[in-house]
mmCIF file of C-alpha atoms and ligand atoms in Angstrom:
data_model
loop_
_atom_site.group_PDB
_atom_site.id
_atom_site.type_symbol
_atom_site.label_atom_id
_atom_site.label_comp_id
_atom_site.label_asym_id
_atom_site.label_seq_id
_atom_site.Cartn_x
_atom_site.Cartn_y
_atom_site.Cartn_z
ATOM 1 C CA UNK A 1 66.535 180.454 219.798
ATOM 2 C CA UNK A 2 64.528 179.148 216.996
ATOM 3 C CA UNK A 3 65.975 177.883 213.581
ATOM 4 C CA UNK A 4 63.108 180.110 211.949
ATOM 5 C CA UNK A 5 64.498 182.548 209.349
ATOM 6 C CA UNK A 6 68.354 182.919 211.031
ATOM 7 C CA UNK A 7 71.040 184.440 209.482
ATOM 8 C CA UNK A 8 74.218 182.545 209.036
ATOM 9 C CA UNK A 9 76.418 185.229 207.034
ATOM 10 C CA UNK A 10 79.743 184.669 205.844
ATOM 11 C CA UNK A 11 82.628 186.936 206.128
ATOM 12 C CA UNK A 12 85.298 185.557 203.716
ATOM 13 C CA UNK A 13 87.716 188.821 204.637
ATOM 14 C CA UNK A 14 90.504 188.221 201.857
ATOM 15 C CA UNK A 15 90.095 184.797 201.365
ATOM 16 C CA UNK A 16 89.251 182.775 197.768
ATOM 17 C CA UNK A 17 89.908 182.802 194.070
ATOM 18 C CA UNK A 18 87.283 182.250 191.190
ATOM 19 C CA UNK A 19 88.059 178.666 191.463
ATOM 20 C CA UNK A 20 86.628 178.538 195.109
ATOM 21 C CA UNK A 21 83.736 179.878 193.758
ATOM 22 C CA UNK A 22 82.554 175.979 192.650
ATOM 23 C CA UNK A 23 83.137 175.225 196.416
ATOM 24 C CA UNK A 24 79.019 176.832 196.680
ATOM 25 C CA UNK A 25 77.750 173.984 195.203
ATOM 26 C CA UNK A 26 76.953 171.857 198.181
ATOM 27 C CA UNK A 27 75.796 174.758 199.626
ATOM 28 C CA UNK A 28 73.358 175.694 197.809
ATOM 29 C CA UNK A 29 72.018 172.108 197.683
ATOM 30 C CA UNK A 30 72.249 172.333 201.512
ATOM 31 C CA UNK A 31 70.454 175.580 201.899
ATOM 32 C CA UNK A 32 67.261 174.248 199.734
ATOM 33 C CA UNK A 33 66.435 171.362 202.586
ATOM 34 C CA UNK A 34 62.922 172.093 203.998
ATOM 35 C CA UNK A 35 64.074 172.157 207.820
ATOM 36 C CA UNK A 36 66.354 174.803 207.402
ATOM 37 C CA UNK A 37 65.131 178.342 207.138
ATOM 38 C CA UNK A 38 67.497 180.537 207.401
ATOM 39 C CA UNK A 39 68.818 183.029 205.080
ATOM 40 C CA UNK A 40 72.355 182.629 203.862
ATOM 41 C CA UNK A 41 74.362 185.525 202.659
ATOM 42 C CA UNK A 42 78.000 185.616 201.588
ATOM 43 C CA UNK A 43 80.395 188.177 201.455
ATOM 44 C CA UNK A 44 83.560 187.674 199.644
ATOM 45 C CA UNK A 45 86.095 190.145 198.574
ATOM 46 C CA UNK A 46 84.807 192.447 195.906
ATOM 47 C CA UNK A 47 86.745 190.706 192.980
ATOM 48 C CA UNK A 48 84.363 187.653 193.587
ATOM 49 C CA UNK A 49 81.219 189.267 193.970
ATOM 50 C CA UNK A 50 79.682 188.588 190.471
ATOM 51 C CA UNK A 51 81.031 184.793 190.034
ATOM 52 C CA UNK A 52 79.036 184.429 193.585
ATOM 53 C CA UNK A 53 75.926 186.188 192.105
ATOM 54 C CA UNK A 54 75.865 184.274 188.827
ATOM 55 C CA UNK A 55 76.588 180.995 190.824
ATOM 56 C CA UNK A 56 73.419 181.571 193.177
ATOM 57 C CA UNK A 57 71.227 182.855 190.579
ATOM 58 C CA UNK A 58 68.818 179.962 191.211
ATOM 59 C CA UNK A 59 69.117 179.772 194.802
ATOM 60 C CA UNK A 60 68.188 181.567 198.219
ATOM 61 C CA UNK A 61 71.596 182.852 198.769
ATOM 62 C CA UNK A 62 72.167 186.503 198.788
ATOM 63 C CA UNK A 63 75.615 188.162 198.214
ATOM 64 C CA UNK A 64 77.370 191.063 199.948
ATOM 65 C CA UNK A 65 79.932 193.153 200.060
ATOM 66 C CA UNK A 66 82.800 193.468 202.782
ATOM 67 C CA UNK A 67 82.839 197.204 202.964
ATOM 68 C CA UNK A 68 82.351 200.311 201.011
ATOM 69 C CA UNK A 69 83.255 203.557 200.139
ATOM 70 C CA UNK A 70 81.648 206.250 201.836
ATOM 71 C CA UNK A 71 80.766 208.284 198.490
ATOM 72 C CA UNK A 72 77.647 206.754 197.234
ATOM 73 C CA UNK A 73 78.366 207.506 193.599
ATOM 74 C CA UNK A 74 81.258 207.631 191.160
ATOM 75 C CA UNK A 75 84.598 209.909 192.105
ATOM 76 C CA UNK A 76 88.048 210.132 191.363
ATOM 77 C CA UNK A 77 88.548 207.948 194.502
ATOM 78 C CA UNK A 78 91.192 205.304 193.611
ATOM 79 C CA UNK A 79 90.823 201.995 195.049
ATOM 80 C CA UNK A 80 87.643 202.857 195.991
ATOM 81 C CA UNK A 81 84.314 200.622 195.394
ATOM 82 C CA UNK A 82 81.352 202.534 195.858
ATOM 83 C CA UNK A 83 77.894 201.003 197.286
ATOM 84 C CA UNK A 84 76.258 201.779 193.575
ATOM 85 C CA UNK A 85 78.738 199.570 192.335
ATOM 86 C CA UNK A 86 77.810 196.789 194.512
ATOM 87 C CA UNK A 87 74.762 196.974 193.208
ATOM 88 C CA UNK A 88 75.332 196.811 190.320
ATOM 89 C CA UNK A 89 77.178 193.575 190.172
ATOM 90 C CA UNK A 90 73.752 192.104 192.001
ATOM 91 C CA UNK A 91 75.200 192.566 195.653
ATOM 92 C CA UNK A 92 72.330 193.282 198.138
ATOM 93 C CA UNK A 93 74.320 193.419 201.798
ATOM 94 C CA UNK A 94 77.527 195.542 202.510
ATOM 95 C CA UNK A 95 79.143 194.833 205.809
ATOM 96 C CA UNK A 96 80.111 197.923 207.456
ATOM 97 C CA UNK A 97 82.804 199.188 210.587
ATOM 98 C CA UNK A 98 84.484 195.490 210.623
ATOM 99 C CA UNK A 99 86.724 195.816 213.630
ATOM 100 C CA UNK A 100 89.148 194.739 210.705
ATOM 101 C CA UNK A 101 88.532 197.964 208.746
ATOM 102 C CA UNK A 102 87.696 200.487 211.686
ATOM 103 C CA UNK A 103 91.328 201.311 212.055
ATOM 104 C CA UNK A 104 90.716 203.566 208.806
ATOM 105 C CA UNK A 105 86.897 203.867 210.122
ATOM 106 C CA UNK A 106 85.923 206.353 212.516
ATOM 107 C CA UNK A 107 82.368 206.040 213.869
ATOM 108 C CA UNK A 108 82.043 209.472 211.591
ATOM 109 C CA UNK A 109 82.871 207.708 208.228
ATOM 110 C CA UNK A 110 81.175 204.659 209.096
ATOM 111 C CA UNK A 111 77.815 206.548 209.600
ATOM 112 C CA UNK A 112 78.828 207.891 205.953
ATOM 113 C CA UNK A 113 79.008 204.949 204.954
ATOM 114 C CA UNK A 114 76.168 202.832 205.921
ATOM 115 C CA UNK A 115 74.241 206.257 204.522
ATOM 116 C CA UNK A 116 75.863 205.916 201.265
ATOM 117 C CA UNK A 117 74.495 202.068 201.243
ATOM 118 C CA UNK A 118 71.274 202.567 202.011
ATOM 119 C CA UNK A 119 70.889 205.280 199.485
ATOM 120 C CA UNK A 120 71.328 202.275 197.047
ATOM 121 C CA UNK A 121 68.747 200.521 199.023
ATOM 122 C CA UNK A 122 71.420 198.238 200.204
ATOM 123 C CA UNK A 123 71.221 195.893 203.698
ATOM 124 C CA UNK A 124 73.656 197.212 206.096
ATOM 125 C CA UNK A 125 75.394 194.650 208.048
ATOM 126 C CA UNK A 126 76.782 196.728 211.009
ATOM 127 C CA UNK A 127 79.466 195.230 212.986
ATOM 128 C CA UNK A 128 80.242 196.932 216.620
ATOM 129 C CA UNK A 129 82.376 195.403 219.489
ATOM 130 C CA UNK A 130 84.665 195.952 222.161
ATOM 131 C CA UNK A 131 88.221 195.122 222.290
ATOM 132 C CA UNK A 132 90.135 192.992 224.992
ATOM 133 C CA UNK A 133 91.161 196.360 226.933
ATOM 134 C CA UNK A 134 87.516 197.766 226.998
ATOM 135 C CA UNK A 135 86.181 194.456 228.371
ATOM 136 C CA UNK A 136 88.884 194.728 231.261
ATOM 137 C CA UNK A 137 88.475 197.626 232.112
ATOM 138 C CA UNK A 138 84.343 196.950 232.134
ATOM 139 C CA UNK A 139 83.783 199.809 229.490
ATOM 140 C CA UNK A 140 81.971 197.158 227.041
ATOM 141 C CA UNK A 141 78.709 198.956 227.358
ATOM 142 C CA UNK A 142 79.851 202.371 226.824
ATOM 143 C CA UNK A 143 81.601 201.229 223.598
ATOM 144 C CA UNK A 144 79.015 199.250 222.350
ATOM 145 C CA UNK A 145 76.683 202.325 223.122
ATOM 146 C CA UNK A 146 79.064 204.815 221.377
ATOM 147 C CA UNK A 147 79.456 202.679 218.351
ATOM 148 C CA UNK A 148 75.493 201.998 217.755
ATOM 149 C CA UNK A 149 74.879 205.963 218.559
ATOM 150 C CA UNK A 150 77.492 207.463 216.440
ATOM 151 C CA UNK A 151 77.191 204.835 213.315
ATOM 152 C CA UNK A 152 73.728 205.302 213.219
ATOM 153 C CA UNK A 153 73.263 208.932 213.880
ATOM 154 C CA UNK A 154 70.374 210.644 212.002
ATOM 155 C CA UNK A 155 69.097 207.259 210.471
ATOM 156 C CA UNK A 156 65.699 206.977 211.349
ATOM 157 C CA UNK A 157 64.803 203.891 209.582
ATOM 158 C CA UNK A 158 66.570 201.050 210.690
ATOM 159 C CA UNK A 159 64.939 198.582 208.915
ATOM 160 C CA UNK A 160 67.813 197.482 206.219
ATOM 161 C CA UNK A 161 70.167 197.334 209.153
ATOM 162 C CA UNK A 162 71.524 194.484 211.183
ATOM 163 C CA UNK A 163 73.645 194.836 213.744
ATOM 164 C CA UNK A 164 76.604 192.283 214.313
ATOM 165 C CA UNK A 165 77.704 192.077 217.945
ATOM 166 C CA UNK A 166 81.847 190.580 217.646
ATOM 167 C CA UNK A 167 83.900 190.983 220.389
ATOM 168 C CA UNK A 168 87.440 191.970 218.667
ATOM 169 C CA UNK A 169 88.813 189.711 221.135
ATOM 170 C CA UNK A 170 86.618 186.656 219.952
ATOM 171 C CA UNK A 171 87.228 187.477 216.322
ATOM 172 C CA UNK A 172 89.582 184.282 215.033
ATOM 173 C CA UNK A 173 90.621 183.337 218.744
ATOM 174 C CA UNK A 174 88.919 180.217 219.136
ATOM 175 C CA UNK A 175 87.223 182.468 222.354
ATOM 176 C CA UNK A 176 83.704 183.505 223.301
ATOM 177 C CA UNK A 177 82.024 185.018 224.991
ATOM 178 C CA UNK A 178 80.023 183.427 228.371
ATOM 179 C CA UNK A 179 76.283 182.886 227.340
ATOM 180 C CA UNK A 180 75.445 184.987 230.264
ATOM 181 C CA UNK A 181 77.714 188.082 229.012
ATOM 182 C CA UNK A 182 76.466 187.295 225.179
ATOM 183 C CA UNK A 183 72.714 187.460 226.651
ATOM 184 C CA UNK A 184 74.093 190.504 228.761
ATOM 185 C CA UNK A 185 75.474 192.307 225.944
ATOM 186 C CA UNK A 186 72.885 191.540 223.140
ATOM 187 C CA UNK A 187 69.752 192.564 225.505
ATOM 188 C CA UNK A 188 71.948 196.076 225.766
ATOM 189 C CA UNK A 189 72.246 196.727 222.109
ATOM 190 C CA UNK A 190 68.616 196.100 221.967
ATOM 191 C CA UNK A 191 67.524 198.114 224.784
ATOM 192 C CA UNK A 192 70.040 200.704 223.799
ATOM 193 C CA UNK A 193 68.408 201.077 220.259
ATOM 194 C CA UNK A 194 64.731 200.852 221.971
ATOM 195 C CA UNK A 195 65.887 204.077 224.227
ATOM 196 C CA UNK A 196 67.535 206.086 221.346
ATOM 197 C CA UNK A 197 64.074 205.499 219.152
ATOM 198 C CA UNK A 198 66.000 203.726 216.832
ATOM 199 C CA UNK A 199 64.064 201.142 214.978
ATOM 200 C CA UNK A 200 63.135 198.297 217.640
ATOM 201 C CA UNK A 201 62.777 195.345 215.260
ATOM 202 C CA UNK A 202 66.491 195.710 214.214
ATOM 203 C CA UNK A 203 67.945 191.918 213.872
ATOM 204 C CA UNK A 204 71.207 191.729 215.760
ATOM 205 C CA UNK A 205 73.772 188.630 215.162
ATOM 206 C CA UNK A 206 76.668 187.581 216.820
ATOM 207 C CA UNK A 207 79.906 186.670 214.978
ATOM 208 C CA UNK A 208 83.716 185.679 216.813
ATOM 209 C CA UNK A 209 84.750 182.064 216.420
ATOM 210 C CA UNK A 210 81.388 180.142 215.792
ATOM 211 C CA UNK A 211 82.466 176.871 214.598
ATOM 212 C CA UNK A 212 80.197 173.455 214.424
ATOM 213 C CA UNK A 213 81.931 172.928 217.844
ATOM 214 C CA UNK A 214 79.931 175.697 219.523
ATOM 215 C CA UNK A 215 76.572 176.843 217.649
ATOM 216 C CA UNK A 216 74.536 174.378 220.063
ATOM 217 C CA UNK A 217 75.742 176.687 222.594
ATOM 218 C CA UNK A 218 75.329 179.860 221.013
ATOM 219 C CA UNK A 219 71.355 178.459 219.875
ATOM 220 C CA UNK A 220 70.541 178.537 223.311
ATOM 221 C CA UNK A 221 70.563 181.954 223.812
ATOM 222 C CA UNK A 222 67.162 183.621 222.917
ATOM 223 C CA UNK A 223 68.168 186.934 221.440
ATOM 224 C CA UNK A 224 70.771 186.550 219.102
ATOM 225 C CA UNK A 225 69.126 186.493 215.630
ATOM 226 C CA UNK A 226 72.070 184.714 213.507
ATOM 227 C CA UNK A 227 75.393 184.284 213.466
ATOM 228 C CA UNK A 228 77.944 186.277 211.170
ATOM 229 C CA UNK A 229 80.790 183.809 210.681
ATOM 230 C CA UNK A 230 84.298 184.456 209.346
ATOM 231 C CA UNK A 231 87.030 181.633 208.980
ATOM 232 C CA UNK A 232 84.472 178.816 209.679
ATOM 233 C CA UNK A 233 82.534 179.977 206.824
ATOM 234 C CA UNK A 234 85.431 179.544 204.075
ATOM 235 C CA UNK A 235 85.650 175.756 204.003
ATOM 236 C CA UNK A 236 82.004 174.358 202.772
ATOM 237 C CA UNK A 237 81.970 171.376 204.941
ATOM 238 C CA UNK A 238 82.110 173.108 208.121
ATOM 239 C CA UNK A 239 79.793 176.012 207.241
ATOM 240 C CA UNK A 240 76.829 173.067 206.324
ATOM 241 C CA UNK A 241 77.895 171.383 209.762
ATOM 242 C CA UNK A 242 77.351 174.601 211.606
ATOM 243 C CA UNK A 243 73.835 174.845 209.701
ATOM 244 C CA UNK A 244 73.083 171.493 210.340
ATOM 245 C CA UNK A 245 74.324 171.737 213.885
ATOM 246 C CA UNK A 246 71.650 174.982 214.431
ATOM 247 C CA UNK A 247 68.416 172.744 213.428
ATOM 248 C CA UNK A 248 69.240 169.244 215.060
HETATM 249 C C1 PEP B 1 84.492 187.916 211.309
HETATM 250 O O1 PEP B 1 85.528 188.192 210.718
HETATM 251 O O2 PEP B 1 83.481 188.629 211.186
HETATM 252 C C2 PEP B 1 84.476 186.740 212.169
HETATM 253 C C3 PEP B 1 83.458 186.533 212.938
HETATM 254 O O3 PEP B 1 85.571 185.928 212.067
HETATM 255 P P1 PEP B 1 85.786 184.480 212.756
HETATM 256 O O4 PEP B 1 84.476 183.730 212.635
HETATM 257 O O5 PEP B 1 86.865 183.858 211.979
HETATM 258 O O6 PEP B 1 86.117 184.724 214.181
#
């Protein structure tokens, strides 16, 4: 893979306080170095989503959400935070059917949802996967297939979409998956949107465990696009290694 214009996103889950947010510093200095083109996004947790806005005003960095409600609008949904909201506070991604949040996410709502963000002309950050089970039992492909057709029923534009291959299993094991299955896997997703018509060009990442240990690996393989990145991505030092890592 090329270092030309790859994603590194990171997933904080329910990590950091407004403090944390001076922690972007060196990574926004980082990200401005010529020999690195790729586009960093973060999502933290919705309470820190305009202190990461205001604090990469000047820079390349983009800000997300984790998840959103599946009612684009307003509503007497409590607790909810709706993809107009992210908006407004200056977010421009929302991650989507995390296997952390699919437990309350069928692949029904999760359609809902990514509908609801793009309304708001949001990027949709889709995350699909199989767990340790399906894998065993060699059903990866039919869940992955399952996931991709149901979230993304009756979208016809794909073009504010990525997809995020992350193996439950891989998700803050230390684990990953063989190149050869991750090359498997990803060539499937694309071939499987490339059959259903869905939009062809889609960028798909991969995201379970990538540390600075591993993303020489993981820049071998041709088709992955980027890297979404969850625990790694929290502590500054080791999210510049990792970028560093992809371009030396
Ligand atoms: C994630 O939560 O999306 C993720 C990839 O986590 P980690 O990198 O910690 O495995």
């Amino acid at each position: 893979m090329t270092n030309n214009n790859i994603y590194f996103i990171a997933n904080w889950k329910m990590f950091g306080s407004v403090k944390s947010v001076n922690s972007l510093s060196k990574v926004i200095s980082y990200s401005k170095i010529k020999k690195l083109k790729a586009k960093i996004i973060y999502c933290p947790p919705y309470t820190l989503i305009k202190y990461f806005v205001d604090k990469t005003k000047n820079s390349n960095i983009e800000i997300g959400a984790q998840d959103c409600h599946a009612q684009p609008n307003y509503g007497p949904f409590t607790g909810g935070i709706s993809s107009k909201m992210i908006k407004d506070l200056g977010g421009k991604f929302v991650i989507i059917g995390h296997s952390e949040t699919r437990k309350e996410n069928d692949n029904k709502k999760i359609n809902l949802k990514i509908k609801s963000a793009l309304s708001e002309k949001l990027n949709v950050i889709l995350c699909i996967g199989e767990k340790l089970i399906d894998k065993k039992k060699n059903k990866t492909k039919s869940v992955l297939k399952k996931q991709l057709l149901e979230g993304l029923k009756n979208l016809k534009n794909l073009s504010k979409v990525i997809i995020a291959y992350e193996p439950v299993w891989s998700i803050g094991t230390g684990i990953i998956p063989t190149e050869n299955d991750l090359e498997k896997n990803i060539s499937f997703i694309r071939d499987t949107l490339k059959i259903s018509k869905k939009f062809t060009k889609s960028k798909i990442l991969y995201g379970g465990s990538v540390n600075a240990k591993n993303i020489k690996n993981l820049m071998r393989i041709d088709n992955i696009d980027g890297f979404l990145i969850g625990g790694a991505s929290t502590n500054e030092k080791i999210f510049i290694d990792i970028m560093k890592k992809s371009i030396n």
